[in-house]
Structure formats: structure tokens, C-alpha cells
CSV table of C-alpha atoms in Angstrom, one decimal:
chain,number,residue,atom,x,y,z
A,40,MET,CA,33.5,-19.0,-26.6
A,41,GLY,CA,30.9,-16.7,-25.0
A,42,VAL,CA,31.3,-13.2,-24.0
A,43,LEU,CA,30.6,-14.0,-20.3
A,44,LYS,CA,33.3,-16.1,-18.8
A,45,GLN,CA,31.2,-17.1,-15.8
A,46,LYS,CA,27.5,-17.6,-15.3
A,47,PRO,CA,25.6,-14.5,-14.2
A,48,LYS,CA,24.9,-14.6,-10.5
A,49,ARG,CA,21.3,-15.4,-9.4
A,50,ILE,CA,19.3,-12.6,-7.9
A,51,SER,CA,18.9,-12.9,-4.1
A,52,PRO,CA,15.4,-13.9,-2.8
A,53,VAL,CA,15.1,-10.5,-1.0
A,54,LEU,CA,15.9,-8.6,-4.2
A,55,ARG,CA,13.4,-10.8,-6.1
A,56,ALA,CA,10.7,-10.0,-3.5
A,57,ASP,CA,11.5,-6.3,-3.8
A,58,ILE,CA,11.3,-6.5,-7.6
A,59,ARG,CA,7.9,-8.2,-7.3
A,60,LYS,CA,6.6,-5.5,-5.0
A,61,LEU,CA,7.9,-2.8,-7.4
A,62,ASP,CA,6.2,-4.5,-10.3
A,63,ALA,CA,2.9,-4.7,-8.4
A,64,ARG,CA,3.2,-1.0,-7.5
A,65,ILE,CA,3.8,-0.1,-11.2
A,66,GLU,CA,0.8,-2.2,-12.2
A,67,GLN,CA,-1.3,-0.4,-9.6
A,68,MET,CA,-0.1,3.0,-10.7
A,69,GLU,CA,-0.9,2.2,-14.4
A,70,PHE,CA,-4.3,0.9,-13.3
A,71,LEU,CA,-5.1,4.2,-11.4
A,72,GLN,CA,-3.9,6.3,-14.3
A,73,LYS,CA,-5.8,4.3,-16.9
A,74,HIS,CA,-9.1,4.7,-15.0
A,75,HIS,CA,-8.4,8.3,-13.8
A,76,ILE,CA,-8.7,7.2,-10.1
A,77,THR,CA,-7.1,9.6,-7.6
A,78,THR,CA,-9.1,8.9,-4.3
A,79,ARG,CA,-10.3,5.9,-2.4
A,80,GLU,CA,-13.9,7.1,-3.1
A,81,GLU,CA,-13.2,7.0,-6.8
A,82,LEU,CA,-11.6,3.5,-6.4
A,83,LEU,CA,-14.7,2.3,-4.6
A,84,ALA,CA,-17.0,3.9,-7.2
A,85,TYR,CA,-15.0,1.9,-9.9
A,86,ARG,CA,-15.0,-1.4,-7.9
A,87,THR,CA,-18.7,-1.5,-6.9
A,88,PRO,CA,-20.2,-2.0,-10.4
A,89,LEU,CA,-17.5,-4.6,-11.1
A,90,GLU,CA,-18.6,-6.6,-8.1
A,91,GLU,CA,-22.2,-6.2,-9.2
A,92,GLN,CA,-21.3,-7.5,-12.7
A,93,VAL,CA,-19.5,-10.5,-11.1
A,94,GLN,CA,-22.5,-11.3,-8.9
A,95,ALA,CA,-24.8,-11.1,-11.9
A,96,LEU,CA,-22.6,-13.4,-14.0
A,97,MET,CA,-22.2,-15.9,-11.2
A,98,LYS,CA,-25.9,-16.0,-10.7
A,99,GLU,CA,-26.4,-16.7,-14.5
A,100,ARG,CA,-23.7,-19.3,-14.4
A,101,LYS,CA,-25.3,-21.0,-11.4
A,102,ARG,CA,-28.6,-21.1,-13.2
A,103,LEU,CA,-27.0,-22.6,-16.3
A,104,TYR,CA,-25.1,-25.3,-14.3
A,105,ARG,CA,-28.5,-26.4,-13.0
A,106,SER,CA,-30.5,-26.1,-16.3
A,107,GLU,CA,-28.0,-26.5,-19.1
A,108,PRO,CA,-24.7,-28.0,-17.6
A,109,ASP,CA,-23.2,-28.5,-21.1
A,110,SER,CA,-23.9,-24.9,-22.3
A,111,ALA,CA,-21.1,-23.1,-24.0
A,112,ARG,CA,-22.2,-19.9,-22.2
A,113,ILE,CA,-20.7,-21.3,-19.0
A,114,GLY,CA,-17.2,-21.1,-20.5
A,115,GLN,CA,-18.0,-17.6,-21.9
A,116,ILE,CA,-19.1,-16.5,-18.4
A,117,ASN,CA,-15.9,-17.9,-16.9
A,118,GLU,CA,-13.8,-15.9,-19.4
A,119,GLU,CA,-15.8,-12.7,-18.7
A,120,LEU,CA,-15.3,-13.1,-15.0
A,121,LYS,CA,-11.5,-13.1,-15.2
A,122,PRO,CA,-10.8,-9.4,-16.0
A,123,PHE,CA,-13.5,-8.3,-13.6
A,124,ARG,CA,-12.0,-10.3,-10.8
A,125,LYS,CA,-8.5,-9.1,-11.6
A,126,ASP,CA,-9.6,-5.5,-11.5
A,127,ILE,CA,-11.4,-6.1,-8.2
A,128,ARG,CA,-8.2,-7.7,-6.7
A,129,ILE,CA,-6.1,-4.7,-7.8
A,130,CYS,CA,-8.7,-2.3,-6.3
A,131,ILE,CA,-8.6,-4.2,-3.0
A,132,ARG,CA,-4.8,-4.3,-2.8
A,133,ILE,CA,-4.6,-0.6,-3.7
A,134,GLU,CA,-7.1,0.3,-0.9
A,135,GLN,CA,-5.3,-1.9,1.6
A,136,GLN,CA,-1.8,-0.5,0.8
A,137,SER,CA,-3.1,3.1,0.7
A,138,LYS,CA,-4.4,2.6,4.3
A,139,GLU,CA,-1.1,1.0,5.4
A,140,MET,CA,0.9,3.9,3.9
A,141,GLU,CA,-1.5,6.4,5.5
A,142,GLU,CA,-0.9,4.8,8.9
A,143,LYS,CA,2.9,4.7,8.4
A,144,MET,CA,2.9,8.3,7.5
A,145,ARG,CA,0.8,9.2,10.6
A,146,LEU,CA,3.2,7.2,12.8
A,147,ALA,CA,6.2,8.9,11.2
A,148,GLU,CA,4.7,12.3,11.8
A,149,GLN,CA,4.0,11.3,15.4
A,150,ILE,CA,7.6,10.1,16.0
A,151,GLN,CA,8.9,13.3,14.4
A,152,ARG,CA,6.8,15.5,16.7
A,153,GLN,CA,8.0,13.5,19.7
A,154,GLU,CA,11.6,13.9,18.7
A,155,GLU,CA,11.1,17.6,18.2
A,156,GLU,CA,9.5,17.9,21.6
A,157,GLN,CA,12.4,15.9,23.1
A,158,ARG,CA,15.0,18.2,21.4
A,159,HIS,CA,13.1,21.3,22.6
A,160,ASP,CA,12.9,19.9,26.2
A,161,ASP,CA,16.6,18.9,26.1
A,162,GLY,CA,17.5,22.4,24.9
A,163,GLN,CA,15.6,24.0,27.7
A,164,GLU,CA,17.2,21.7,30.2
A,165,ALA,CA,20.6,22.4,28.9
A,166,GLN,CA,20.0,26.2,29.1
A,167,HIS,CA,18.7,25.7,32.7
A,168,THR,CA,21.8,23.7,33.6
A,169,ALA,CA,24.2,26.2,32.1
A,170,HIS,CA,22.4,29.0,33.9
A,171,ALA,CA,22.6,27.1,37.2
A,172,GLY,CA,26.3,26.4,36.6
A,173,LYS,CA,27.1,30.1,36.0
A,174,HIS,CA,25.1,31.0,39.1
A,175,ALA,CA,27.1,28.5,41.2
A,176,VAL,CA,30.4,29.8,39.9
A,177,HIS,CA,29.3,33.4,40.7
A,178,HIS,CA,28.1,32.3,44.1
A,179,GLN,CA,31.5,30.7,44.9
A,180,ARG,CA,33.5,33.8,43.9
A,181,ALA,CA,31.3,35.9,46.1
A,182,HIS,CA,32.2,33.9,49.3
């Protein structure tokens, strides 16, 4: 007889999606730390040579496909391309998500400013209404 009397419940699809997002963010943070990248410019500076290496390897592979289709080097090139492409994908995702976060932060700041302005305007209106009400009461007493 097992310790668990019932099967553990399955994780909901929404929670699984959140876990995948979190795992991706952790992978991105580890990537940035490993390569000492702190800005988008540094990210681009890291990615550009990778893309150049991929282009050079693909050019070599294309030449080999034409001249030596059975060459073992083709398989080696394919294996060399995998880590480069993975790093390029991570760089692209980080860049896209950083731009999205920047836009969300800009929108949040804009909304906050509008709410503060609205509260300020409401406060002035309330003061004006209170003042007008006192004036009306004072005016009625005088007559």
C-alpha cells in the first residue's frame, strides 16, 4: 500500500504554461549572466558574430552538398550549427521580451500619471464644490 491514497492531481494547463514561461525566463537570465550581458547593445554585439558563423557554416555546407554530398563534414557542420542557432533564438526572444516589458512599463507609467492627474482634478473640484456650498449657506443666512 502506497503512501498516497489517491493519485496526485494533474497540473492545470494554465499553470503548466506559467511554469514554461518561468523556465524560459530562468534560462534567459542564466544566459545573460553567463555571457555578462546587461544591455540590448551587448546582446546584439554577442548575437552578430554568431549569425556570421552560422552563415559561414551554411555556405560551407551548401558547397559540400554540391561537391561532396557524402562528406562526414556535413554532419559535423549540422552539429556545430545547433548551439549557435539556440543562442541566436535566445537572444531574439530576450530582445523581443525586453521591448515588450519596456512598452508595458511605459504604459503603466502613463496610466499612473493619468490617474494622479484625475485625482488632482477631482480634489480641486471637491474643494471648489465645498467652497461653493459654504458660500450658498452663508448667502441664505444673510437673506
